[in-house]
Amino acid sequence: MSRRIIALTLAAVCVLPGCSLLDPNKDKGEPIPEGLVAEPGKPSLPDPSDRKSPRPKDEDEAISNALRFELEQAVLEQAAIDKPISSKCRRTGEKTFDCTVTFDGKPVQHKVEITSPPSSIMPNGVSRLFSYQVHERDAVVTKRAVQLEMLKSVKESAKINNHYGPPRCDANIPEVTVLSEKGELPDAFCYALPKGALETTEKFYIKASSIGPMAYHK
């Protein structure tokens, strides 16, 4: 009889919220610092659309400068932190450029196709009717951007009545790393506990994207 009582007692304990047997992600990760905000830096070159920017020597340089400025901006927004940044672009074909943005010493590669070449160059070197598409790219993932994405995800979920407790993230998320676009951060995750009876902590995976890291659970 005593054995049956003990067994039932253990079962009762293990259905309580937070039981480690049913919630293996309980207490994983570290709290996200309060008051965290994005602090992106500025591109290393002036905006080519600014009439005060230096005049490029030819069309290739005009296109290169425009690409460099926009790709640097994109990387800075992905990172959400201010680190040293530089870039270079070189023409590889009639309509293609290879561009490398170097962020905090790490190369971020982009393969670009000019889809609508400039019809003319204005006096300050800005191309008219200039459009492009990035076919292959890397993306920066930073600890700051991941933490901000988790805070945003929890806030957005509340709008559709999916409420979570304060999110947490693993301590080993790198301060700065580079992944291929849609690549997944290995061996580092974030966590959040849905509010409600008998809920278990959800694990969030981190995927790189052109607009910053994305957090999702499987």
PDB file of C-alpha atoms in Angstrom:
ATOM      1  CA  MET A   1       0.000   0.000   0.000  1.00  0.00           C
ATOM      2  CA  SER A   2       2.781   2.379   0.883  1.00  0.00           C
ATOM      3  CA  ARG A   3       4.420   1.767  -2.466  1.00  0.00           C
ATOM      4  CA  ARG A   4       1.277   2.747  -4.320  1.00  0.00           C
ATOM      5  CA  ILE A   5       0.974   5.923  -2.289  1.00  0.00           C
ATOM      6  CA  ILE A   6       4.573   6.876  -3.089  1.00  0.00           C
ATOM      7  CA  ALA A   7       4.056   6.193  -6.795  1.00  0.00           C
ATOM      8  CA  LEU A   8       0.931   8.310  -6.906  1.00  0.00           C
ATOM      9  CA  THR A   9       2.666  11.109  -5.040  1.00  0.00           C
ATOM     10  CA  LEU A  10       5.530  11.159  -7.533  1.00  0.00           C
ATOM     11  CA  ALA A  11       3.098  11.223 -10.433  1.00  0.00           C
ATOM     12  CA  ALA A  12       1.288  14.151  -8.901  1.00  0.00           C
ATOM     13  CA  VAL A  13       4.532  16.057  -8.482  1.00  0.00           C
ATOM     14  CA  CYS A  14       5.570  15.446 -12.093  1.00  0.00           C
ATOM     15  CA  VAL A  15       2.453  16.926 -13.645  1.00  0.00           C
ATOM     16  CA  LEU A  16       3.003  20.200 -11.872  1.00  0.00           C
ATOM     17  CA  PRO A  17       4.271  23.059 -14.101  1.00  0.00           C
ATOM     18  CA  GLY A  18       8.056  23.110 -14.167  1.00  0.00           C
ATOM     19  CA  CYS A  19       8.667  19.442 -13.413  1.00  0.00           C
ATOM     20  CA  SER A  20      12.075  18.742 -14.962  1.00  0.00           C
ATOM     21  CA  LEU A  21      10.886  15.404 -16.350  1.00  0.00           C
ATOM     22  CA  LEU A  22       8.188  17.084 -18.430  1.00  0.00           C
ATOM     23  CA  ASP A  23       9.870  20.451 -18.927  1.00  0.00           C
ATOM     24  CA  PRO A  24      13.502  19.773 -19.945  1.00  0.00           C
ATOM     25  CA  ASN A  25      14.027  23.413 -20.944  1.00  0.00           C
ATOM     26  CA  LYS A  26      13.008  24.792 -17.557  1.00  0.00           C
ATOM     27  CA  ASP A  27      15.508  27.370 -16.287  1.00  0.00           C
ATOM     28  CA  LYS A  28      17.691  27.109 -19.389  1.00  0.00           C
ATOM     29  CA  GLY A  29      19.259  30.290 -20.699  1.00  0.00           C
ATOM     30  CA  GLU A  30      19.854  33.643 -19.054  1.00  0.00           C
ATOM     31  CA  PRO A  31      17.418  36.518 -18.557  1.00  0.00           C
ATOM     32  CA  ILE A  32      17.515  39.182 -21.260  1.00  0.00           C
ATOM     33  CA  PRO A  33      18.796  42.494 -19.849  1.00  0.00           C
ATOM     34  CA  GLU A  34      16.153  45.131 -19.158  1.00  0.00           C
ATOM     35  CA  GLY A  35      16.038  48.234 -21.334  1.00  0.00           C
ATOM     36  CA  LEU A  36      17.782  46.555 -24.264  1.00  0.00           C
ATOM     37  CA  VAL A  37      17.605  48.622 -27.473  1.00  0.00           C
ATOM     38  CA  ALA A  38      19.053  48.468 -30.981  1.00  0.00           C
ATOM     39  CA  GLU A  39      22.120  50.659 -31.447  1.00  0.00           C
ATOM     40  CA  PRO A  40      23.152  50.221 -35.102  1.00  0.00           C
ATOM     41  CA  GLY A  41      26.136  52.150 -36.395  1.00  0.00           C
ATOM     42  CA  LYS A  42      26.479  54.152 -39.597  1.00  0.00           C
ATOM     43  CA  PRO A  43      27.839  53.080 -43.003  1.00  0.00           C
ATOM     44  CA  SER A  44      31.501  53.758 -43.685  1.00  0.00           C
ATOM     45  CA  LEU A  45      30.754  55.903 -46.744  1.00  0.00           C
ATOM     46  CA  PRO A  46      28.396  58.837 -47.306  1.00  0.00           C
ATOM     47  CA  ASP A  47      24.969  58.317 -48.826  1.00  0.00           C
ATOM     48  CA  PRO A  48      25.529  58.429 -52.621  1.00  0.00           C
ATOM     49  CA  SER A  49      22.146  60.117 -53.049  1.00  0.00           C
ATOM     50  CA  ASP A  50      23.428  63.084 -51.046  1.00  0.00           C
ATOM     51  CA  ARG A  51      24.504  65.809 -53.455  1.00  0.00           C
ATOM     52  CA  LYS A  52      27.439  66.586 -51.172  1.00  0.00           C
ATOM     53  CA  SER A  53      28.881  63.080 -51.551  1.00  0.00           C
ATOM     54  CA  PRO A  54      32.069  62.730 -53.645  1.00  0.00           C
ATOM     55  CA  ARG A  55      31.543  62.304 -57.363  1.00  0.00           C
ATOM     56  CA  PRO A  56      32.491  58.799 -58.605  1.00  0.00           C
ATOM     57  CA  LYS A  57      34.933  58.523 -61.471  1.00  0.00           C
ATOM     58  CA  ASP A  58      32.696  56.311 -63.629  1.00  0.00           C
ATOM     59  CA  GLU A  59      29.456  54.318 -63.730  1.00  0.00           C
ATOM     60  CA  ASP A  60      31.024  51.234 -62.146  1.00  0.00           C
ATOM     61  CA  GLU A  61      32.089  53.241 -59.131  1.00  0.00           C
ATOM     62  CA  ALA A  62      28.675  54.907 -58.930  1.00  0.00           C
ATOM     63  CA  ILE A  63      26.941  51.521 -58.867  1.00  0.00           C
ATOM     64  CA  SER A  64      29.516  50.105 -56.458  1.00  0.00           C
ATOM     65  CA  ASN A  65      29.102  52.998 -54.026  1.00  0.00           C
ATOM     66  CA  ALA A  66      25.312  52.671 -54.095  1.00  0.00           C
ATOM     67  CA  LEU A  67      25.513  48.928 -53.452  1.00  0.00           C
ATOM     68  CA  ARG A  68      28.081  49.324 -50.697  1.00  0.00           C
ATOM     69  CA  PHE A  69      26.004  51.929 -48.877  1.00  0.00           C
ATOM     70  CA  GLU A  70      22.793  49.892 -48.984  1.00  0.00           C
ATOM     71  CA  LEU A  71      24.436  46.576 -48.099  1.00  0.00           C
ATOM     72  CA  GLU A  72      26.286  48.161 -45.177  1.00  0.00           C
ATOM     73  CA  GLN A  73      23.002  49.614 -43.964  1.00  0.00           C
ATOM     74  CA  ALA A  74      21.381  46.185 -44.181  1.00  0.00           C
ATOM     75  CA  VAL A  75      24.184  44.533 -42.194  1.00  0.00           C
ATOM     76  CA  LEU A  76      24.060  47.239 -39.519  1.00  0.00           C
ATOM     77  CA  GLU A  77      20.310  46.741 -39.135  1.00  0.00           C
ATOM     78  CA  GLN A  78      20.796  42.971 -38.860  1.00  0.00           C
ATOM     79  CA  ALA A  79      23.412  43.449 -36.155  1.00  0.00           C
ATOM     80  CA  ALA A  80      21.609  46.093 -34.056  1.00  0.00           C
ATOM     81  CA  ILE A  81      24.994  47.099 -32.597  1.00  0.00           C
ATOM     82  CA  ASP A  82      27.748  49.492 -33.624  1.00  0.00           C
ATOM     83  CA  LYS A  83      30.943  47.749 -34.741  1.00  0.00           C
ATOM     84  CA  PRO A  84      33.628  48.652 -37.320  1.00  0.00           C
ATOM     85  CA  ILE A  85      32.309  48.236 -40.863  1.00  0.00           C
ATOM     86  CA  SER A  86      33.736  48.535 -44.372  1.00  0.00           C
ATOM     87  CA  SER A  87      32.904  47.171 -47.808  1.00  0.00           C
ATOM     88  CA  LYS A  88      34.005  46.656 -51.372  1.00  0.00           C
ATOM     89  CA  CYS A  89      32.256  45.643 -54.591  1.00  0.00           C
ATOM     90  CA  ARG A  90      33.696  44.473 -57.885  1.00  0.00           C
ATOM     91  CA  ARG A  91      32.027  43.833 -61.209  1.00  0.00           C
ATOM     92  CA  THR A  92      32.085  40.151 -62.173  1.00  0.00           C
ATOM     93  CA  GLY A  93      29.963  40.297 -65.320  1.00  0.00           C
ATOM     94  CA  GLU A  94      27.875  42.574 -67.478  1.00  0.00           C
ATOM     95  CA  LYS A  95      25.135  42.733 -64.835  1.00  0.00           C
ATOM     96  CA  THR A  96      26.739  41.174 -61.760  1.00  0.00           C
ATOM     97  CA  PHE A  97      28.789  42.356 -58.798  1.00  0.00           C
ATOM     98  CA  ASP A  98      30.388  40.540 -55.892  1.00  0.00           C
ATOM     99  CA  CYS A  99      30.249  42.610 -52.710  1.00  0.00           C
ATOM    100  CA  THR A 100      31.847  41.986 -49.332  1.00  0.00           C
ATOM    101  CA  VAL A 101      30.800  43.883 -46.234  1.00  0.00           C
ATOM    102  CA  THR A 102      33.290  43.423 -43.404  1.00  0.00           C
ATOM    103  CA  PHE A 103      31.597  43.766 -40.005  1.00  0.00           C
ATOM    104  CA  ASP A 104      33.695  43.540 -36.854  1.00  0.00           C
ATOM    105  CA  GLY A 105      36.407  41.862 -38.926  1.00  0.00           C
ATOM    106  CA  LYS A 106      34.067  39.203 -40.344  1.00  0.00           C
ATOM    107  CA  PRO A 107      33.315  39.075 -44.106  1.00  0.00           C
ATOM    108  CA  VAL A 108      29.666  39.098 -45.159  1.00  0.00           C
ATOM    109  CA  GLN A 109      29.367  38.045 -48.816  1.00  0.00           C
ATOM    110  CA  HIS A 110      26.739  39.172 -51.355  1.00  0.00           C
ATOM    111  CA  LYS A 111      26.216  38.251 -55.018  1.00  0.00           C
ATOM    112  CA  VAL A 112      24.274  40.987 -56.772  1.00  0.00           C
ATOM    113  CA  GLU A 113      22.533  41.240 -60.140  1.00  0.00           C
ATOM    114  CA  ILE A 114      21.780  44.632 -61.660  1.00  0.00           C
ATOM    115  CA  THR A 115      18.201  44.185 -62.864  1.00  0.00           C
ATOM    116  CA  SER A 116      17.701  47.695 -64.222  1.00  0.00           C
ATOM    117  CA  PRO A 117      20.924  49.457 -65.223  1.00  0.00           C
ATOM    118  CA  PRO A 118      21.227  53.230 -64.809  1.00  0.00           C
ATOM    119  CA  SER A 119      19.986  55.202 -67.797  1.00  0.00           C
ATOM    120  CA  SER A 120      22.180  58.154 -66.892  1.00  0.00           C
ATOM    121  CA  ILE A 121      24.462  59.519 -64.190  1.00  0.00           C
ATOM    122  CA  MET A 122      23.504  62.755 -62.469  1.00  0.00           C
ATOM    123  CA  PRO A 123      26.186  65.399 -61.785  1.00  0.00           C
ATOM    124  CA  ASN A 124      26.783  64.125 -58.267  1.00  0.00           C
ATOM    125  CA  GLY A 125      27.235  60.591 -59.567  1.00  0.00           C
ATOM    126  CA  VAL A 126      23.898  59.156 -58.432  1.00  0.00           C
ATOM    127  CA  SER A 127      22.499  56.625 -60.885  1.00  0.00           C
ATOM    128  CA  ARG A 128      18.992  57.071 -62.273  1.00  0.00           C
ATOM    129  CA  LEU A 129      16.631  54.084 -62.623  1.00  0.00           C
ATOM    130  CA  PHE A 130      19.015  51.781 -60.822  1.00  0.00           C
ATOM    131  CA  SER A 131      17.699  48.564 -59.300  1.00  0.00           C
ATOM    132  CA  TYR A 132      19.290  45.313 -58.220  1.00  0.00           C
ATOM    133  CA  GLN A 133      18.626  41.917 -56.661  1.00  0.00           C
ATOM    134  CA  VAL A 134      20.764  39.974 -54.204  1.00  0.00           C
ATOM    135  CA  HIS A 135      20.740  36.305 -55.231  1.00  0.00           C
ATOM    136  CA  GLU A 136      23.095  34.918 -52.584  1.00  0.00           C
ATOM    137  CA  ARG A 137      24.010  36.545 -49.319  1.00  0.00           C
ATOM    138  CA  ASP A 138      25.368  36.013 -45.864  1.00  0.00           C
ATOM    139  CA  ALA A 139      23.777  37.625 -42.831  1.00  0.00           C
ATOM    140  CA  VAL A 140      25.109  38.856 -39.510  1.00  0.00           C
ATOM    141  CA  VAL A 141      23.679  37.452 -36.287  1.00  0.00           C
ATOM    142  CA  THR A 142      24.537  39.104 -32.975  1.00  0.00           C
ATOM    143  CA  LYS A 143      23.573  38.337 -29.390  1.00  0.00           C
ATOM    144  CA  ARG A 144      21.954  41.779 -29.128  1.00  0.00           C
ATOM    145  CA  ALA A 145      19.814  41.202 -32.229  1.00  0.00           C
ATOM    146  CA  VAL A 146      18.752  37.728 -31.057  1.00  0.00           C
ATOM    147  CA  GLN A 147      17.703  39.049 -27.654  1.00  0.00           C
ATOM    148  CA  LEU A 148      15.752  41.889 -29.259  1.00  0.00           C
ATOM    149  CA  GLU A 149      14.049  39.446 -31.619  1.00  0.00           C
ATOM    150  CA  MET A 150      12.939  37.283 -28.698  1.00  0.00           C
ATOM    151  CA  LEU A 151      11.519  40.288 -26.862  1.00  0.00           C
ATOM    152  CA  LYS A 152       9.679  41.281 -30.036  1.00  0.00           C
ATOM    153  CA  SER A 153       8.373  37.738 -30.619  1.00  0.00           C
ATOM    154  CA  VAL A 154       6.942  37.521 -27.113  1.00  0.00           C
ATOM    155  CA  LYS A 155       5.334  40.953 -27.459  1.00  0.00           C
ATOM    156  CA  GLU A 156       3.842  40.144 -30.873  1.00  0.00           C
ATOM    157  CA  SER A 157       2.510  36.800 -29.621  1.00  0.00           C
ATOM    158  CA  ALA A 158       0.594  38.596 -26.883  1.00  0.00           C
ATOM    159  CA  LYS A 159      -1.342  40.496 -29.554  1.00  0.00           C
ATOM    160  CA  ILE A 160      -2.888  37.226 -30.734  1.00  0.00           C
ATOM    161  CA  ASN A 161      -3.525  36.077 -27.162  1.00  0.00           C
ATOM    162  CA  ASN A 162      -0.478  33.810 -26.920  1.00  0.00           C
ATOM    163  CA  HIS A 163       1.131  35.029 -23.716  1.00  0.00           C
ATOM    164  CA  TYR A 164       4.638  34.117 -22.578  1.00  0.00           C
ATOM    165  CA  GLY A 165       6.697  34.798 -19.506  1.00  0.00           C
ATOM    166  CA  PRO A 166      10.016  36.687 -19.787  1.00  0.00           C
ATOM    167  CA  PRO A 167      12.204  35.087 -22.487  1.00  0.00           C
ATOM    168  CA  ARG A 168      15.701  33.736 -21.841  1.00  0.00           C
ATOM    169  CA  CYS A 169      18.607  32.991 -24.172  1.00  0.00           C
ATOM    170  CA  ASP A 170      21.655  30.742 -23.945  1.00  0.00           C
ATOM    171  CA  ALA A 171      24.860  32.389 -22.772  1.00  0.00           C
ATOM    172  CA  ASN A 172      26.836  30.902 -25.665  1.00  0.00           C
ATOM    173  CA  ILE A 173      25.072  32.897 -28.370  1.00  0.00           C
ATOM    174  CA  PRO A 174      28.033  34.608 -30.085  1.00  0.00           C
ATOM    175  CA  GLU A 175      28.427  38.356 -29.800  1.00  0.00           C
ATOM    176  CA  VAL A 176      28.886  38.470 -33.595  1.00  0.00           C
ATOM    177  CA  THR A 177      28.734  35.662 -36.145  1.00  0.00           C
ATOM    178  CA  VAL A 178      28.013  35.313 -39.861  1.00  0.00           C
ATOM    179  CA  LEU A 179      25.684  32.699 -41.365  1.00  0.00           C
ATOM    180  CA  SER A 180      24.328  32.072 -44.829  1.00  0.00           C
ATOM    181  CA  GLU A 181      20.881  33.581 -45.305  1.00  0.00           C
ATOM    182  CA  LYS A 182      18.317  31.283 -43.652  1.00  0.00           C
ATOM    183  CA  GLY A 183      21.145  29.445 -41.901  1.00  0.00           C
ATOM    184  CA  GLU A 184      20.420  28.316 -38.350  1.00  0.00           C
ATOM    185  CA  LEU A 185      22.487  29.223 -35.321  1.00  0.00           C
ATOM    186  CA  PRO A 186      23.960  25.931 -34.041  1.00  0.00           C
ATOM    187  CA  ASP A 187      23.828  24.822 -30.407  1.00  0.00           C
ATOM    188  CA  ALA A 188      22.382  28.075 -29.057  1.00  0.00           C
ATOM    189  CA  PHE A 189      18.720  28.745 -28.370  1.00  0.00           C
ATOM    190  CA  CYS A 190      16.219  30.946 -26.581  1.00  0.00           C
ATOM    191  CA  TYR A 191      13.332  29.905 -24.346  1.00  0.00           C
ATOM    192  CA  ALA A 192       9.966  31.185 -23.165  1.00  0.00           C
ATOM    193  CA  LEU A 193       7.291  29.658 -20.952  1.00  0.00           C
ATOM    194  CA  PRO A 194       3.701  30.078 -22.187  1.00  0.00           C
ATOM    195  CA  LYS A 195       1.368  31.354 -19.510  1.00  0.00           C
ATOM    196  CA  GLY A 196      -1.262  28.820 -18.529  1.00  0.00           C
ATOM    197  CA  ALA A 197      -1.814  25.666 -16.546  1.00  0.00           C
ATOM    198  CA  LEU A 198       0.541  22.749 -17.185  1.00  0.00           C
ATOM    199  CA  GLU A 199       2.465  24.563 -19.942  1.00  0.00           C
ATOM    200  CA  THR A 200       6.080  23.650 -20.675  1.00  0.00           C
ATOM    201  CA  THR A 201       8.934  25.905 -21.757  1.00  0.00           C
ATOM    202  CA  GLU A 202       9.263  26.273 -25.523  1.00  0.00           C
ATOM    203  CA  LYS A 203      12.649  26.209 -27.237  1.00  0.00           C
ATOM    204  CA  PHE A 204      13.193  28.845 -29.935  1.00  0.00           C
ATOM    205  CA  TYR A 205      15.615  28.268 -32.804  1.00  0.00           C
ATOM    206  CA  ILE A 206      17.463  31.198 -34.373  1.00  0.00           C
ATOM    207  CA  LYS A 207      17.624  31.626 -38.145  1.00  0.00           C
ATOM    208  CA  ALA A 208      19.566  34.289 -40.058  1.00  0.00           C
ATOM    209  CA  SER A 209      17.751  36.549 -42.515  1.00  0.00           C
ATOM    210  CA  SER A 210      18.354  39.693 -44.541  1.00  0.00           C
ATOM    211  CA  ILE A 211      16.332  41.746 -42.039  1.00  0.00           C
ATOM    212  CA  GLY A 212      17.880  40.294 -38.892  1.00  0.00           C
ATOM    213  CA  PRO A 213      17.627  37.048 -36.912  1.00  0.00           C
ATOM    214  CA  MET A 214      14.297  35.244 -36.745  1.00  0.00           C
ATOM    215  CA  ALA A 215      13.180  33.237 -33.692  1.00  0.00           C
ATOM    216  CA  TYR A 216      10.824  30.289 -34.123  1.00  0.00           C
ATOM    217  CA  HIS A 217       9.888  27.079 -32.344  1.00  0.00           C
ATOM    218  CA  LYS A 218       9.340  23.694 -33.978  1.00  0.00           C
TER     219      LYS A 218
END
